[in-house]
PDB file of C-alpha atoms in Angstrom:
ATOM      1  CA  UNK A   1       0.000   0.000   0.000  1.00  0.00           C
ATOM      2  CA  UNK A   2       1.181   3.481  -0.816  1.00  0.00           C
ATOM      3  CA  UNK A   3       1.882   5.707   2.174  1.00  0.00           C
ATOM      4  CA  UNK A   4      -0.467   8.387   0.893  1.00  0.00           C
ATOM      5  CA  UNK A   5      -3.381   5.997   1.509  1.00  0.00           C
ATOM      6  CA  UNK A   6      -2.412   5.586   5.183  1.00  0.00           C
ATOM      7  CA  UNK A   7      -2.111   9.325   5.633  1.00  0.00           C
ATOM      8  CA  UNK A   8      -5.393   9.980   3.817  1.00  0.00           C
ATOM      9  CA  UNK A   9      -7.288   7.522   6.003  1.00  0.00           C
ATOM     10  CA  UNK A  10      -5.806   8.956   9.174  1.00  0.00           C
ATOM     11  CA  UNK A  11      -6.545  12.523   8.057  1.00  0.00           C
ATOM     12  CA  UNK A  12     -10.084  11.602   7.019  1.00  0.00           C
ATOM     13  CA  UNK A  13     -10.730  10.067  10.423  1.00  0.00           C
ATOM     14  CA  UNK A  14      -9.698  13.391  11.960  1.00  0.00           C
ATOM     15  CA  UNK A  15     -11.981  15.324   9.630  1.00  0.00           C
ATOM     16  CA  UNK A  16     -14.931  13.052  10.350  1.00  0.00           C
ATOM     17  CA  UNK A  17     -14.496  12.277  14.063  1.00  0.00           C
ATOM     18  CA  UNK A  18     -11.817  14.631  15.416  1.00  0.00           C
ATOM     19  CA  UNK A  19      -8.347  14.456  16.881  1.00  0.00           C
ATOM     20  CA  UNK A  20      -9.518  12.366  19.842  1.00  0.00           C
ATOM     21  CA  UNK A  21     -10.646   9.619  17.459  1.00  0.00           C
ATOM     22  CA  UNK A  22      -7.275   9.717  15.738  1.00  0.00           C
ATOM     23  CA  UNK A  23      -5.460   9.383  19.055  1.00  0.00           C
ATOM     24  CA  UNK A  24      -7.713   6.519  20.151  1.00  0.00           C
ATOM     25  CA  UNK A  25      -7.063   4.683  16.898  1.00  0.00           C
ATOM     26  CA  UNK A  26      -3.294   5.121  17.260  1.00  0.00           C
ATOM     27  CA  UNK A  27      -3.397   3.799  20.820  1.00  0.00           C
ATOM     28  CA  UNK A  28      -4.824   0.501  19.590  1.00  0.00           C
ATOM     29  CA  UNK A  29      -2.193  -0.088  16.907  1.00  0.00           C
ATOM     30  CA  UNK A  30       0.966  -2.155  17.184  1.00  0.00           C
ATOM     31  CA  UNK A  31       4.199  -0.320  17.995  1.00  0.00           C
ATOM     32  CA  UNK A  32       5.625  -0.352  14.476  1.00  0.00           C
ATOM     33  CA  UNK A  33       2.577   1.131  12.786  1.00  0.00           C
ATOM     34  CA  UNK A  34       1.804   3.572  15.616  1.00  0.00           C
ATOM     35  CA  UNK A  35       5.398   4.817  15.594  1.00  0.00           C
ATOM     36  CA  UNK A  36       5.205   5.252  11.830  1.00  0.00           C
ATOM     37  CA  UNK A  37       2.456   7.811  12.384  1.00  0.00           C
ATOM     38  CA  UNK A  38       3.873   9.405  15.532  1.00  0.00           C
ATOM     39  CA  UNK A  39       7.365   9.936  14.091  1.00  0.00           C
ATOM     40  CA  UNK A  40       6.334  10.667  10.501  1.00  0.00           C
ATOM     41  CA  UNK A  41       7.984   7.547   9.086  1.00  0.00           C
ATOM     42  CA  UNK A  42       5.003   6.755   6.860  1.00  0.00           C
ATOM     43  CA  UNK A  43       5.710   8.944   3.847  1.00  0.00           C
ATOM     44  CA  UNK A  44       3.298   9.533   0.943  1.00  0.00           C
ATOM     45  CA  UNK A  45       5.539   7.938  -1.694  1.00  0.00           C
ATOM     46  CA  UNK A  46       6.591   4.917   0.384  1.00  0.00           C
ATOM     47  CA  UNK A  47       5.173   1.411   0.081  1.00  0.00           C
ATOM     48  CA  UNK A  48       4.006  -0.453   3.185  1.00  0.00           C
ATOM     49  CA  UNK A  49       2.529  -3.893   3.945  1.00  0.00           C
ATOM     50  CA  UNK A  50      -1.172  -4.447   3.343  1.00  0.00           C
ATOM     51  CA  UNK A  51      -1.261  -5.986   6.815  1.00  0.00           C
ATOM     52  CA  UNK A  52      -0.498  -2.528   8.237  1.00  0.00           C
ATOM     53  CA  UNK A  53      -3.393  -1.015   6.288  1.00  0.00           C
ATOM     54  CA  UNK A  54      -5.740  -3.701   7.533  1.00  0.00           C
ATOM     55  CA  UNK A  55      -4.481  -3.032  11.051  1.00  0.00           C
ATOM     56  CA  UNK A  56      -5.164   0.702  10.652  1.00  0.00           C
ATOM     57  CA  UNK A  57      -8.718   0.237   9.376  1.00  0.00           C
ATOM     58  CA  UNK A  58      -9.435  -2.446  11.979  1.00  0.00           C
ATOM     59  CA  UNK A  59      -7.984  -0.226  14.707  1.00  0.00           C
ATOM     60  CA  UNK A  60     -10.260   2.620  13.656  1.00  0.00           C
ATOM     61  CA  UNK A  61     -13.302   0.387  13.904  1.00  0.00           C
ATOM     62  CA  UNK A  62     -12.235  -1.081  17.231  1.00  0.00           C
ATOM     63  CA  UNK A  63     -11.394   2.224  18.877  1.00  0.00           C
ATOM     64  CA  UNK A  64     -14.519   3.969  17.595  1.00  0.00           C
ATOM     65  CA  UNK A  65     -16.913   1.115  18.293  1.00  0.00           C
ATOM     66  CA  UNK A  66     -18.471   1.858  14.901  1.00  0.00           C
ATOM     67  CA  UNK A  67     -19.188  -0.531  12.071  1.00  0.00           C
ATOM     68  CA  UNK A  68     -18.126  -0.611   8.473  1.00  0.00           C
ATOM     69  CA  UNK A  69     -20.273   2.457   7.740  1.00  0.00           C
ATOM     70  CA  UNK A  70     -17.455   4.568   9.221  1.00  0.00           C
ATOM     71  CA  UNK A  71     -14.945   2.936   6.863  1.00  0.00           C
ATOM     72  CA  UNK A  72     -17.294   3.642   3.938  1.00  0.00           C
ATOM     73  CA  UNK A  73     -17.464   7.298   4.971  1.00  0.00           C
ATOM     74  CA  UNK A  74     -13.676   7.429   5.347  1.00  0.00           C
ATOM     75  CA  UNK A  75     -13.367   6.163   1.753  1.00  0.00           C
ATOM     76  CA  UNK A  76     -15.704   8.935   0.644  1.00  0.00           C
ATOM     77  CA  UNK A  77     -13.793  11.574   2.620  1.00  0.00           C
ATOM     78  CA  UNK A  78     -10.428  10.412   1.250  1.00  0.00           C
ATOM     79  CA  UNK A  79     -11.740  10.840  -2.292  1.00  0.00           C
ATOM     80  CA  UNK A  80     -13.219  14.269  -1.503  1.00  0.00           C
ATOM     81  CA  UNK A  81      -9.850  15.330  -0.111  1.00  0.00           C
ATOM     82  CA  UNK A  82      -7.877  13.838  -3.014  1.00  0.00           C
ATOM     83  CA  UNK A  83     -10.092  15.451  -5.642  1.00  0.00           C
ATOM     84  CA  UNK A  84      -9.601  19.079  -4.641  1.00  0.00           C
ATOM     85  CA  UNK A  85      -8.476  22.019  -6.730  1.00  0.00           C
ATOM     86  CA  UNK A  86      -7.882  21.440 -10.414  1.00  0.00           C
ATOM     87  CA  UNK A  87      -8.897  17.772 -10.193  1.00  0.00           C
ATOM     88  CA  UNK A  88     -12.300  18.781  -8.895  1.00  0.00           C
ATOM     89  CA  UNK A  89     -12.797  21.200 -11.786  1.00  0.00           C
ATOM     90  CA  UNK A  90     -11.753  18.589 -14.339  1.00  0.00           C
ATOM     91  CA  UNK A  91     -14.026  15.987 -12.738  1.00  0.00           C
ATOM     92  CA  UNK A  92     -17.038  18.222 -13.255  1.00  0.00           C
ATOM     93  CA  UNK A  93     -16.325  18.312 -16.997  1.00  0.00           C
ATOM     94  CA  UNK A  94     -16.400  14.523 -17.372  1.00  0.00           C
ATOM     95  CA  UNK A  95     -19.479  12.294 -17.135  1.00  0.00           C
ATOM     96  CA  UNK A  96     -19.722  10.169 -13.976  1.00  0.00           C
ATOM     97  CA  UNK A  97     -19.298   6.927 -15.947  1.00  0.00           C
ATOM     98  CA  UNK A  98     -16.166   8.280 -17.662  1.00  0.00           C
ATOM     99  CA  UNK A  99     -14.791   9.468 -14.351  1.00  0.00           C
ATOM    100  CA  UNK A 100     -15.503   6.058 -12.837  1.00  0.00           C
ATOM    101  CA  UNK A 101     -13.502   4.453 -15.643  1.00  0.00           C
ATOM    102  CA  UNK A 102     -10.449   6.480 -14.607  1.00  0.00           C
ATOM    103  CA  UNK A 103     -10.440   4.429 -11.411  1.00  0.00           C
ATOM    104  CA  UNK A 104      -8.474   1.786 -13.279  1.00  0.00           C
ATOM    105  CA  UNK A 105      -5.472   4.108 -13.461  1.00  0.00           C
ATOM    106  CA  UNK A 106      -5.889   5.485  -9.953  1.00  0.00           C
ATOM    107  CA  UNK A 107      -6.025   2.022  -8.360  1.00  0.00           C
ATOM    108  CA  UNK A 108      -2.433   1.166  -9.318  1.00  0.00           C
ATOM    109  CA  UNK A 109      -1.228   4.404  -7.720  1.00  0.00           C
ATOM    110  CA  UNK A 110      -2.299   3.094  -4.308  1.00  0.00           C
ATOM    111  CA  UNK A 111      -2.016  -0.692  -4.523  1.00  0.00           C
ATOM    112  CA  UNK A 112       0.887  -2.848  -5.660  1.00  0.00           C
ATOM    113  CA  UNK A 113      -1.354  -5.877  -6.077  1.00  0.00           C
ATOM    114  CA  UNK A 114      -4.516  -6.441  -8.032  1.00  0.00           C
ATOM    115  CA  UNK A 115      -6.238  -4.644 -10.837  1.00  0.00           C
ATOM    116  CA  UNK A 116      -9.627  -3.147 -11.572  1.00  0.00           C
ATOM    117  CA  UNK A 117     -11.576  -3.203 -14.790  1.00  0.00           C
ATOM    118  CA  UNK A 118     -14.833  -1.558 -15.678  1.00  0.00           C
ATOM    119  CA  UNK A 119     -17.139  -4.321 -16.892  1.00  0.00           C
ATOM    120  CA  UNK A 120     -19.891  -2.006 -18.080  1.00  0.00           C
ATOM    121  CA  UNK A 121     -20.422   1.719 -17.976  1.00  0.00           C
ATOM    122  CA  UNK A 122     -23.258   3.809 -19.355  1.00  0.00           C
ATOM    123  CA  UNK A 123     -25.310   6.779 -18.277  1.00  0.00           C
ATOM    124  CA  UNK A 124     -26.681   6.016 -14.821  1.00  0.00           C
ATOM    125  CA  UNK A 125     -24.847   2.718 -14.362  1.00  0.00           C
ATOM    126  CA  UNK A 126     -21.335   1.329 -13.895  1.00  0.00           C
ATOM    127  CA  UNK A 127     -20.077  -2.084 -12.938  1.00  0.00           C
ATOM    128  CA  UNK A 128     -16.478  -2.850 -12.023  1.00  0.00           C
ATOM    129  CA  UNK A 129     -14.472  -5.908 -11.033  1.00  0.00           C
ATOM    130  CA  UNK A 130     -11.374  -5.923  -8.864  1.00  0.00           C
ATOM    131  CA  UNK A 131      -9.230  -9.073  -9.035  1.00  0.00           C
ATOM    132  CA  UNK A 132      -5.930 -10.348  -7.693  1.00  0.00           C
ATOM    133  CA  UNK A 133      -6.254  -8.210  -4.576  1.00  0.00           C
ATOM    134  CA  UNK A 134      -4.432 -10.585  -2.258  1.00  0.00           C
ATOM    135  CA  UNK A 135      -4.834 -10.055   1.489  1.00  0.00           C
ATOM    136  CA  UNK A 136      -7.707  -7.568   1.155  1.00  0.00           C
ATOM    137  CA  UNK A 137     -10.366  -7.668   3.854  1.00  0.00           C
ATOM    138  CA  UNK A 138     -13.911  -6.364   4.252  1.00  0.00           C
ATOM    139  CA  UNK A 139     -12.692  -3.008   5.572  1.00  0.00           C
ATOM    140  CA  UNK A 140     -10.507  -2.422   2.524  1.00  0.00           C
ATOM    141  CA  UNK A 141     -13.325  -3.371   0.154  1.00  0.00           C
ATOM    142  CA  UNK A 142     -15.722  -1.111   2.049  1.00  0.00           C
ATOM    143  CA  UNK A 143     -13.317   1.817   1.773  1.00  0.00           C
ATOM    144  CA  UNK A 144     -12.907   1.220  -1.972  1.00  0.00           C
ATOM    145  CA  UNK A 145     -16.673   1.147  -2.479  1.00  0.00           C
ATOM    146  CA  UNK A 146     -17.059   4.400  -0.534  1.00  0.00           C
ATOM    147  CA  UNK A 147     -14.370   5.991  -2.708  1.00  0.00           C
ATOM    148  CA  UNK A 148     -16.169   4.874  -5.864  1.00  0.00           C
ATOM    149  CA  UNK A 149     -19.477   6.341  -4.684  1.00  0.00           C
ATOM    150  CA  UNK A 150     -17.799   9.657  -3.931  1.00  0.00           C
ATOM    151  CA  UNK A 151     -16.011   9.686  -7.288  1.00  0.00           C
ATOM    152  CA  UNK A 152     -19.337   9.286  -9.075  1.00  0.00           C
ATOM    153  CA  UNK A 153     -20.856  12.107  -7.017  1.00  0.00           C
ATOM    154  CA  UNK A 154     -17.931  14.403  -7.790  1.00  0.00           C
ATOM    155  CA  UNK A 155     -18.667  13.713 -11.458  1.00  0.00           C
ATOM    156  CA  UNK A 156     -22.236  14.885 -11.001  1.00  0.00           C
ATOM    157  CA  UNK A 157     -24.076  11.645 -10.208  1.00  0.00           C
ATOM    158  CA  UNK A 158     -27.035  12.072  -7.862  1.00  0.00           C
ATOM    159  CA  UNK A 159     -28.629   9.524  -5.551  1.00  0.00           C
ATOM    160  CA  UNK A 160     -25.853   6.949  -6.014  1.00  0.00           C
ATOM    161  CA  UNK A 161     -26.715   3.429  -4.900  1.00  0.00           C
ATOM    162  CA  UNK A 162     -23.838   0.959  -4.894  1.00  0.00           C
ATOM    163  CA  UNK A 163     -23.803  -2.688  -3.982  1.00  0.00           C
ATOM    164  CA  UNK A 164     -21.403  -5.573  -3.999  1.00  0.00           C
ATOM    165  CA  UNK A 165     -22.361  -8.307  -6.435  1.00  0.00           C
ATOM    166  CA  UNK A 166     -19.563 -10.759  -5.650  1.00  0.00           C
ATOM    167  CA  UNK A 167     -16.694 -11.038  -3.151  1.00  0.00           C
ATOM    168  CA  UNK A 168     -15.750  -8.006  -1.106  1.00  0.00           C
ATOM    169  CA  UNK A 169     -15.445  -9.959   2.130  1.00  0.00           C
ATOM    170  CA  UNK A 170     -12.593 -10.961   4.439  1.00  0.00           C
ATOM    171  CA  UNK A 171     -10.177 -13.195   2.559  1.00  0.00           C
ATOM    172  CA  UNK A 172     -11.724 -12.492  -0.839  1.00  0.00           C
ATOM    173  CA  UNK A 173      -9.257 -11.321  -3.469  1.00  0.00           C
ATOM    174  CA  UNK A 174     -12.063 -10.196  -5.806  1.00  0.00           C
ATOM    175  CA  UNK A 175     -14.965  -7.821  -5.661  1.00  0.00           C
ATOM    176  CA  UNK A 176     -17.527  -7.010  -8.281  1.00  0.00           C
ATOM    177  CA  UNK A 177     -19.722  -4.006  -7.586  1.00  0.00           C
ATOM    178  CA  UNK A 178     -22.392  -2.056  -9.429  1.00  0.00           C
ATOM    179  CA  UNK A 179     -23.564   1.513  -9.016  1.00  0.00           C
ATOM    180  CA  UNK A 180     -26.770   3.164 -10.201  1.00  0.00           C
ATOM    181  CA  UNK A 181     -27.468   6.877 -10.124  1.00  0.00           C
ATOM    182  CA  UNK A 182     -29.642   9.592 -11.533  1.00  0.00           C
TER     183      UNK A 182
END
């Protein structure tokens, strides 16, 4: 996992739940990962084990007492934060389904394993399949789905409804998901 993903998740938690939630999440992490945050050793361009990312997302859920809905919202917030400035302006010029298709390129910027392909994309509907995503868990899949929903909304989609069609659970290295919008 790219370091920018760790930092985005941690920052999004702060935006959504405050500094206290960030501190509580850090307290529940193992020494190596916690120290990476405390001492700034997790750098945006660095690559880190997926197990650390799973630990971070799991630690957020454990410390907050919240379910996967929080992880979904963190995925949305990360995408909102990543798509600021010029990217936000460009996104508004592209149809939601075209913007969703760009996710194929973006995925490899964050993950060193797996790939995503858009199975079908038309006005009001997109379906994508992620495969070869070894070691992913339900939290990671939930964050990805939240990011996809937000990306569609940035592109102008309204009333987005997304659901997992296949996979997307602990131990599953695939997920197929569909989104409908107006």
